[in-house]
Structures are given as structure tokens and as C-alpha cells.
mmCIF file of C-alpha atoms in Angstrom:
data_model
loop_
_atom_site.group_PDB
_atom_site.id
_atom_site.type_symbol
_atom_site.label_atom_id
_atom_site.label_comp_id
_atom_site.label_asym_id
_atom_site.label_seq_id
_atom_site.Cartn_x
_atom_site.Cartn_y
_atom_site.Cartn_z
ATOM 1 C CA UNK A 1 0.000 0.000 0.000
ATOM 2 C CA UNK A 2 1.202 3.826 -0.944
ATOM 3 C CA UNK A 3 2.708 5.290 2.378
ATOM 4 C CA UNK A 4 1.100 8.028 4.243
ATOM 5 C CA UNK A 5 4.216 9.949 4.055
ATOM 6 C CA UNK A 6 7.343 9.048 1.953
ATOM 7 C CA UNK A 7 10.995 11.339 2.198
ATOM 8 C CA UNK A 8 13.065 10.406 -0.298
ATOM 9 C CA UNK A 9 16.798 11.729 -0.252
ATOM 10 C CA UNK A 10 15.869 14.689 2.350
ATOM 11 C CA UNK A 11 18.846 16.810 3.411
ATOM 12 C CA UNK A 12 18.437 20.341 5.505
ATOM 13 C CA UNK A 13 21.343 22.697 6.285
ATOM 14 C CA UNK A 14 21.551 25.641 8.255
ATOM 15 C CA UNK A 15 23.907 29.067 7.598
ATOM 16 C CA UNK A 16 24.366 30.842 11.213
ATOM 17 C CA UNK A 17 24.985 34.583 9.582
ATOM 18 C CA UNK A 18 24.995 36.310 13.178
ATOM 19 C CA UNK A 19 28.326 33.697 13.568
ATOM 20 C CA UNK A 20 30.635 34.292 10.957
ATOM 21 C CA UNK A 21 28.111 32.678 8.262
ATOM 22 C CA UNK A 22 28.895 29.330 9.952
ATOM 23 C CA UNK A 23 27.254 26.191 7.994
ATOM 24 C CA UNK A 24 25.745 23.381 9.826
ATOM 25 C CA UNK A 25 24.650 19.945 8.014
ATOM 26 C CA UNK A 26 21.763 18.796 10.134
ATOM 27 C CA UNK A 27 20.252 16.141 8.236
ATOM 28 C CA UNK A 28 21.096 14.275 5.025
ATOM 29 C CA UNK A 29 20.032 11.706 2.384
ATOM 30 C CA UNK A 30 16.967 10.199 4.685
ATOM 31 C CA UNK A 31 14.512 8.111 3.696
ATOM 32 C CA UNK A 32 11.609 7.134 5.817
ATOM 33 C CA UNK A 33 7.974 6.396 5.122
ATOM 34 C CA UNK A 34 4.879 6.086 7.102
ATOM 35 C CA UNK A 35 1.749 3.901 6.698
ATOM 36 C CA UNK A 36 -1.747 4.683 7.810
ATOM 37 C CA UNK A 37 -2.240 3.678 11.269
ATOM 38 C CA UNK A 38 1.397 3.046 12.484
ATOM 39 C CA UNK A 39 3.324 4.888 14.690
ATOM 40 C CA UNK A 40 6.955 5.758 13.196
ATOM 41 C CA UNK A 41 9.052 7.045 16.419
ATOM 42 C CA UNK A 42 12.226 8.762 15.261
ATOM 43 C CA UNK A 43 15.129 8.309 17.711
ATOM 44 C CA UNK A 44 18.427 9.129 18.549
ATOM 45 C CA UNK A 45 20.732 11.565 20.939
ATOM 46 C CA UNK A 46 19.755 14.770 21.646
ATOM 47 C CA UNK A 47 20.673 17.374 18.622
ATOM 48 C CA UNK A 48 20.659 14.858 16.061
ATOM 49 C CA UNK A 49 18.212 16.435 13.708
ATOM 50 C CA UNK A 50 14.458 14.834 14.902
ATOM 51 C CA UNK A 51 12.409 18.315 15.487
ATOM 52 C CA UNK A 52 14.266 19.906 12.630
ATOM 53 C CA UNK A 53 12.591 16.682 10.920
ATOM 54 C CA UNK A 54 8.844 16.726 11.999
ATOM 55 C CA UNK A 55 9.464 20.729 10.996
ATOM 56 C CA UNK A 56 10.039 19.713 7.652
ATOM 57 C CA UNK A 57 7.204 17.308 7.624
ATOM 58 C CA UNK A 58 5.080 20.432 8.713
ATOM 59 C CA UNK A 59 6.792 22.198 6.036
ATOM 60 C CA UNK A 60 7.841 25.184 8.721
ATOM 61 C CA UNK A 61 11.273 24.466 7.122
ATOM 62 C CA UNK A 62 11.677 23.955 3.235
ATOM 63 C CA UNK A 63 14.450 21.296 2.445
ATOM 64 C CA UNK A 64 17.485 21.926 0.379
ATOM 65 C CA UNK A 65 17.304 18.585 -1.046
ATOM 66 C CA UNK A 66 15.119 15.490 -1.062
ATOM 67 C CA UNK A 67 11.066 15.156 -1.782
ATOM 68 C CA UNK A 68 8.868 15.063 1.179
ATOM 69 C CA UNK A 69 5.563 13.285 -0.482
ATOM 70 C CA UNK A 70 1.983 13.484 1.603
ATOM 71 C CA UNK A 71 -1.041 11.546 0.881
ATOM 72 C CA UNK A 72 -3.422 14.437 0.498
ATOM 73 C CA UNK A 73 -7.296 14.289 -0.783
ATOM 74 C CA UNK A 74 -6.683 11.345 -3.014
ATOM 75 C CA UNK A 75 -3.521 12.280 -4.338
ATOM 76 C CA UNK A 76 -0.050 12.942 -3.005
ATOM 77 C CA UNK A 77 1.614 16.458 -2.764
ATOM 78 C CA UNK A 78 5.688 16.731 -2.330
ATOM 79 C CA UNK A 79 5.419 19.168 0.384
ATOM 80 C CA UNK A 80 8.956 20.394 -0.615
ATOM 81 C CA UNK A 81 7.901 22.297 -3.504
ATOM 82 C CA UNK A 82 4.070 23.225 -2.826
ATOM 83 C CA UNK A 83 3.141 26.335 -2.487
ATOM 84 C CA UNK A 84 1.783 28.295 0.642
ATOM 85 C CA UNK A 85 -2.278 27.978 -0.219
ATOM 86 C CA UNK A 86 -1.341 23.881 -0.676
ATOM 87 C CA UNK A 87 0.361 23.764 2.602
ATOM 88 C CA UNK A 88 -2.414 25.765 4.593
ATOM 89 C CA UNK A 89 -4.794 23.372 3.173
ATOM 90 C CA UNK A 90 -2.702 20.376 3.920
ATOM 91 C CA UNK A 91 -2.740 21.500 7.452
ATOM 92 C CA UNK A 92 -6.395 21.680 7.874
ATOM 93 C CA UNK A 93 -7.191 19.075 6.413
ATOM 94 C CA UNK A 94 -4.451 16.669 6.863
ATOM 95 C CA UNK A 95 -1.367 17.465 8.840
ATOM 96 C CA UNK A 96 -1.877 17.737 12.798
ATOM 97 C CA UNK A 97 1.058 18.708 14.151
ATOM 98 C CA UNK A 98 1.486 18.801 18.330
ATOM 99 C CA UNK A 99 4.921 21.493 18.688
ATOM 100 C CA UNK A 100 6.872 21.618 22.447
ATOM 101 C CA UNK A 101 4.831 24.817 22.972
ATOM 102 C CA UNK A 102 1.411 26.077 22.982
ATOM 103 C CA UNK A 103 0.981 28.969 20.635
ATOM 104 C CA UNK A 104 -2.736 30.746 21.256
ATOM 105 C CA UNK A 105 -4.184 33.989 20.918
ATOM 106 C CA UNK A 106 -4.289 35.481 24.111
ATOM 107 C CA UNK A 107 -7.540 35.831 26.196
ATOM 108 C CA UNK A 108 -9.579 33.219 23.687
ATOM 109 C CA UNK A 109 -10.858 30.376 26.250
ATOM 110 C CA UNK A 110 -9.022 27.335 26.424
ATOM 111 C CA UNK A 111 -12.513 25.372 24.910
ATOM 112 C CA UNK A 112 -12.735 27.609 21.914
ATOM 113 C CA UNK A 113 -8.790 27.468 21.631
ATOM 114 C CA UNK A 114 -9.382 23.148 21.248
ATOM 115 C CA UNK A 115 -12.808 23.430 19.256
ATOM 116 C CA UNK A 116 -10.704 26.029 16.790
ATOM 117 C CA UNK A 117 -10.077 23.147 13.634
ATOM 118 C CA UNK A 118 -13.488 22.080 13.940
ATOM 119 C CA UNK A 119 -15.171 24.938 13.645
ATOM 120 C CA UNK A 120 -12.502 26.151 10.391
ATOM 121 C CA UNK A 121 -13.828 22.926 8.307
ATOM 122 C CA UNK A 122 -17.049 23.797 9.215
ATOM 123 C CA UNK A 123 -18.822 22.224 11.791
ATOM 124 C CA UNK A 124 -21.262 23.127 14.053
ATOM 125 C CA UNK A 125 -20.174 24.607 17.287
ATOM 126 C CA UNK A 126 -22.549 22.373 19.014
ATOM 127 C CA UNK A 127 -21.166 19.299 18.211
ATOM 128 C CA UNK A 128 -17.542 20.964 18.167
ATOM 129 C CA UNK A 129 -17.968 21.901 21.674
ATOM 130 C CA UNK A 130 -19.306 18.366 22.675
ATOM 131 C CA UNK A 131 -15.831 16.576 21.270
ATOM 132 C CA UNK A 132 -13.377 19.467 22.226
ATOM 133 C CA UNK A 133 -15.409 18.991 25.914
ATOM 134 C CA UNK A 134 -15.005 15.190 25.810
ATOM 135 C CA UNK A 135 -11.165 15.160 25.136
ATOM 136 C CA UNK A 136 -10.808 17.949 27.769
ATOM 137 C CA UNK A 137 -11.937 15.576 30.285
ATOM 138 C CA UNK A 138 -9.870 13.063 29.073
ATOM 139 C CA UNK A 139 -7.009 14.762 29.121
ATOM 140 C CA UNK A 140 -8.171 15.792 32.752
ATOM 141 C CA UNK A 141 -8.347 19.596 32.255
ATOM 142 C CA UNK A 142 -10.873 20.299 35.279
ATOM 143 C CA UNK A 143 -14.085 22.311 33.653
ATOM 144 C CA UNK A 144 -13.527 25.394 35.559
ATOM 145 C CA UNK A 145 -10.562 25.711 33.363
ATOM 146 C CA UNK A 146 -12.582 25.805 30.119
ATOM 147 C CA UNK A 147 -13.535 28.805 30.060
ATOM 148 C CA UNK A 148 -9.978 30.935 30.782
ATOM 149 C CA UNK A 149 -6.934 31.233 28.593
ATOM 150 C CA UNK A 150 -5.111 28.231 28.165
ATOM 151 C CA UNK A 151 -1.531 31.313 28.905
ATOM 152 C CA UNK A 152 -2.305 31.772 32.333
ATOM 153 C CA UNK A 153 -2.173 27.767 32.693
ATOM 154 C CA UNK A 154 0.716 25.305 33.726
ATOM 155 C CA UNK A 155 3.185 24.166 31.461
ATOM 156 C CA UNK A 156 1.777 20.216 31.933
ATOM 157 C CA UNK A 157 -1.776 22.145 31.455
ATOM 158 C CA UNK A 158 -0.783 23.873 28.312
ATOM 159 C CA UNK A 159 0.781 20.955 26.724
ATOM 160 C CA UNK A 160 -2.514 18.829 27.651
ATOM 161 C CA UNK A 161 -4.630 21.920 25.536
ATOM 162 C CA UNK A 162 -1.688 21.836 23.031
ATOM 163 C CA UNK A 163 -2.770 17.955 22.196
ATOM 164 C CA UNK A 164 -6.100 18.264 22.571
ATOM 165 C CA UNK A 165 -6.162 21.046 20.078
ATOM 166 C CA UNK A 166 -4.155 18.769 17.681
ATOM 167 C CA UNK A 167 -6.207 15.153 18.265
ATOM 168 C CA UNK A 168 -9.603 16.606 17.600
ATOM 169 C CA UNK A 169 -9.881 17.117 14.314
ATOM 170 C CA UNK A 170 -8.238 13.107 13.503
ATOM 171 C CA UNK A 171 -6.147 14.198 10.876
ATOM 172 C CA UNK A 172 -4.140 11.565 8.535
ATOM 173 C CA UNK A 173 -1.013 12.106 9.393
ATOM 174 C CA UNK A 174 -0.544 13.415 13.208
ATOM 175 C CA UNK A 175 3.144 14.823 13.873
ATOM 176 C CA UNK A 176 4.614 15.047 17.594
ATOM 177 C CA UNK A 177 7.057 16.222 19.223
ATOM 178 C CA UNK A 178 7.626 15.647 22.593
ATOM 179 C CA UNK A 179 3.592 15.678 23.436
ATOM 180 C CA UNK A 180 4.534 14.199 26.815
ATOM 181 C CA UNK A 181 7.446 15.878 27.665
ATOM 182 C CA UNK A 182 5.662 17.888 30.587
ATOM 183 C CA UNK A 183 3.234 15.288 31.425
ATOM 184 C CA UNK A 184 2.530 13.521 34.644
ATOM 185 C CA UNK A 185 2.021 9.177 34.606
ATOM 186 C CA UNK A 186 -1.727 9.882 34.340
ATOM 187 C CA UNK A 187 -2.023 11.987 31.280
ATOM 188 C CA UNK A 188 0.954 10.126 30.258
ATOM 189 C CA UNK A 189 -1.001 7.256 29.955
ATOM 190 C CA UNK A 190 -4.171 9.470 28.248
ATOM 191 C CA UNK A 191 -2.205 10.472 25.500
ATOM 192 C CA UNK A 192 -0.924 6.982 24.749
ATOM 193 C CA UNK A 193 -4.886 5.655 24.894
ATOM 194 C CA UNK A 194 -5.581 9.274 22.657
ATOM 195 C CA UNK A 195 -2.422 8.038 19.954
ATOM 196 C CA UNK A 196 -3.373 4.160 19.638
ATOM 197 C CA UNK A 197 -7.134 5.538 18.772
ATOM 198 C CA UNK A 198 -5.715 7.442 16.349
ATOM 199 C CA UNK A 199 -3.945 4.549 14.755
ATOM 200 C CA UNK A 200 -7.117 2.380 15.118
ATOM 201 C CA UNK A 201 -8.588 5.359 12.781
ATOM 202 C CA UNK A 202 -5.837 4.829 10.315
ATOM 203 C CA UNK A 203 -3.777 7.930 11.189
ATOM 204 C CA UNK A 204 -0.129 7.670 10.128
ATOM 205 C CA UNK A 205 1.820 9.244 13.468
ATOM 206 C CA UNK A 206 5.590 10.292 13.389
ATOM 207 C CA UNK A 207 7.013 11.141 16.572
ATOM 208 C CA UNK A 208 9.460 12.040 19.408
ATOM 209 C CA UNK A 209 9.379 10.520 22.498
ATOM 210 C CA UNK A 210 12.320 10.721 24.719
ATOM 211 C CA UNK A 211 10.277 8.943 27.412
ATOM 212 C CA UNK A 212 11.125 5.315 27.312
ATOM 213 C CA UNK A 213 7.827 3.947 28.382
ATOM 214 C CA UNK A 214 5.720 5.640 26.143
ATOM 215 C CA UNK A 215 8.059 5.365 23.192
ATOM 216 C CA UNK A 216 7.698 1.528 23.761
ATOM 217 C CA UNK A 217 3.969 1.802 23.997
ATOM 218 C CA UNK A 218 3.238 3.552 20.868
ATOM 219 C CA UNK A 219 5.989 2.694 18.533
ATOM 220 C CA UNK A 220 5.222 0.087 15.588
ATOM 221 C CA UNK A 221 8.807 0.873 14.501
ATOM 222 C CA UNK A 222 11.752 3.255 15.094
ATOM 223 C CA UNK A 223 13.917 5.544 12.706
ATOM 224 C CA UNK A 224 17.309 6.435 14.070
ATOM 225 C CA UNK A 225 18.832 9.584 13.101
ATOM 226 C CA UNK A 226 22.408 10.125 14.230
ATOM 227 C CA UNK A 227 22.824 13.941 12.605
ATOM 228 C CA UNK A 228 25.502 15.576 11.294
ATOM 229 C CA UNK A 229 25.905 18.488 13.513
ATOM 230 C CA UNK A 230 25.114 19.384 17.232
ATOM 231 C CA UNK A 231 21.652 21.150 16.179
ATOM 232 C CA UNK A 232 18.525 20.031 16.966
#
């Protein structure tokens, strides 16, 4: 079956001009693919390349080499060369993409913040409010919270709105980095029930986990990236 996602040849490089126009090689020649409902973990030390990688998935970086092909609508779209209107689409209609930080508009309620995709592709703020309330109680986010900005929260709060935000709208292909990073065992544990319903659905997930436990929970197989360079 066609992959999900398939990089073919990817390389990404890096010119530091406030340093003396320093060049770092952070990634090169990788090939990976991704099937619908597996979870690809990338792995490897610290500064070896793996969020500059899910950043290129997102297309927030462009590559200066390689093809980064998407299963999108019926079709597949090298996200390395598509334009900016293809890529917003992609990501509302296909890409989820969970980042180390939460990035909201300030003073918009943490349920509106979560019911946000929904209610771009259209649906009905009833029924958008009943899932973005479901997975907030999942994700135990206590419902006096709902209804305040998600930037006066916790950092383990944040990240909890952060993924909820990202797993409501079950896109194809979810992309994560670090989602539990600031997690306790509990919601720990709710985001690996959250990512194995995802692959039940047939979402392809690529992600970083640098906790053990949950790496071996979720992972159908691992991608080891060594890097070239000390950047991440």
C-alpha cells in the first residue's frame, strides 16, 4: 500500500549569519515512510536532527534537497515544492502537528482554543464543543478551566490543551514532538490511549518521544537519526 508519508533523499542545512556565516549539516540523504495507522518514532541523541525533521514534515522548514511526499485528498503532494495555499490546506485538512509549545491567541478560552479546527472545516459549534469537551476531560483539564486562557495555565496544562487542540480534528497524518514531555504518569497514559485511537482510525503518526515507556507503547517501529551536527 502507498505510504502516508514518503521522504526520499531529504537533506536540511543551516547558515548561522549572526556567527561568521557558519554552515551546519543537520540532516542528510533520509529516507523514511509512514503507513496509515502506524506509529513511526524517530530516535536518537539529543541534537541529532528529529524536530528539525517533523518541521520539515510540517513544512515550517523547506528542504534543500530530497522530496517530502503526503497523501493528500486522493492524491499525493511533495510538500517540498508546494506552495503556501497547498500547505495551509494540507494543514487543515491533513497534517496535525502537536509542537513543544502552545501557541494561542491570548484571552480566547481554552474550549474555543481546542474546538478552533473544527469549527474552520465547518462544523457546528454544538457538536464541536461536545468533542473538544469530551477530550478535555480526558485529558483531565478540570471544567472550571474551560472557560480561561489556556496562557495563564501550567506548562503540563498547556501541553494537555496543546494535544487536545491537535487530536480533535483526527487528521491523517498526526506529527509530535515531545507531546509528553511535561506530562505527569496519568495523562501520560491518556495520550498513549488518545495516539493508539488514532492509529485504530488509520492515522499515520511520526514522533518524538524521549520517554522510554511511552516510546515503547506507541511505537510500531523506530527511525534512528544520528545527525551531522550538534543542532537540533
Amino acid at each position: 500500500m502507498e505510504p502516508m508519508i514518503a521522504v526520499n533523499g531529504l537533506e536540511k542545512n543551516f547558515v548561522l549569519h549572526l556567527q561568521g556565516g557558519v554552515h551546519l549539516s543537520v540532516l542528510r540523504d533520509i529516507h523514511l515512510n509512514a503507513q496509515a495507522g502506524e506509529c513511526l518514532v524517530l530516535n536518537g541523541p539529543s541534537g541529532t536532527g528529529k524536530s528539525t525533521l517533523l518541521r520539515l514534515l510540517y513544512a515550517n522548514y523547506k528542504p534543500d534537497k530530497g522530496e517530502i511526499l503526503i497523501r493528500h485528498n486522493g492524491g499525493r503532494v511533495d510538500l517540498a515544492r508546494a506552495d503556501l495555499r497547498k500547505i495551509l490546506e494540507m494543514r487543515k485538512q491533513t497534517l496535525g502537528y502537536v509542537s513543544q509549545f502552545l501557541r494561542v491567541i491570548p484571552r480566547v478560552p481554552a474550549l474555543r482554543v481546542v474546538m478552533e479546527p473544527l469549527l474552520s472545516a465547518g462544523m457546528a459549534i454544538e457538536e464541536a464543543g461536545e468533542r473538544a469537551r469530551e477530550l478535555l476531560l480526558k485529558l483531565h483539564i478540570p471544567s472550571r478551566l474551560w472557560n480561561i486562557s489556556p496562557t495563564t495555565f501550567s506548562g503540563g496544562e498547556q501541553q494537555r490543551i496543546n494535544i487536545a487542540r491537535c487530536f480533535i480534528a483526527r487528521y491523517p497524518v498526526l506529527l509530535l514532538d515531545e507531546p509528553t514531555a511535561a506530562l505527569d504518569a496519568v495523562n501520560r497514559r491518556a495520550v498513549v490511549e488518545l495516539i493508539s485511537e488514532a492509529k485504530a482510525r488509520g492515522t499515520a503518526v511520526v514522533g518524538v518521544f524521549h520517554d522510554e515507556e511511552v516510546r515503547c507503547k506507541v511505537a510500531d517501529r523506530v527511525f534512528e537519526i544520528f545527525g551531522e551536527t550538534g543542532a537540533a
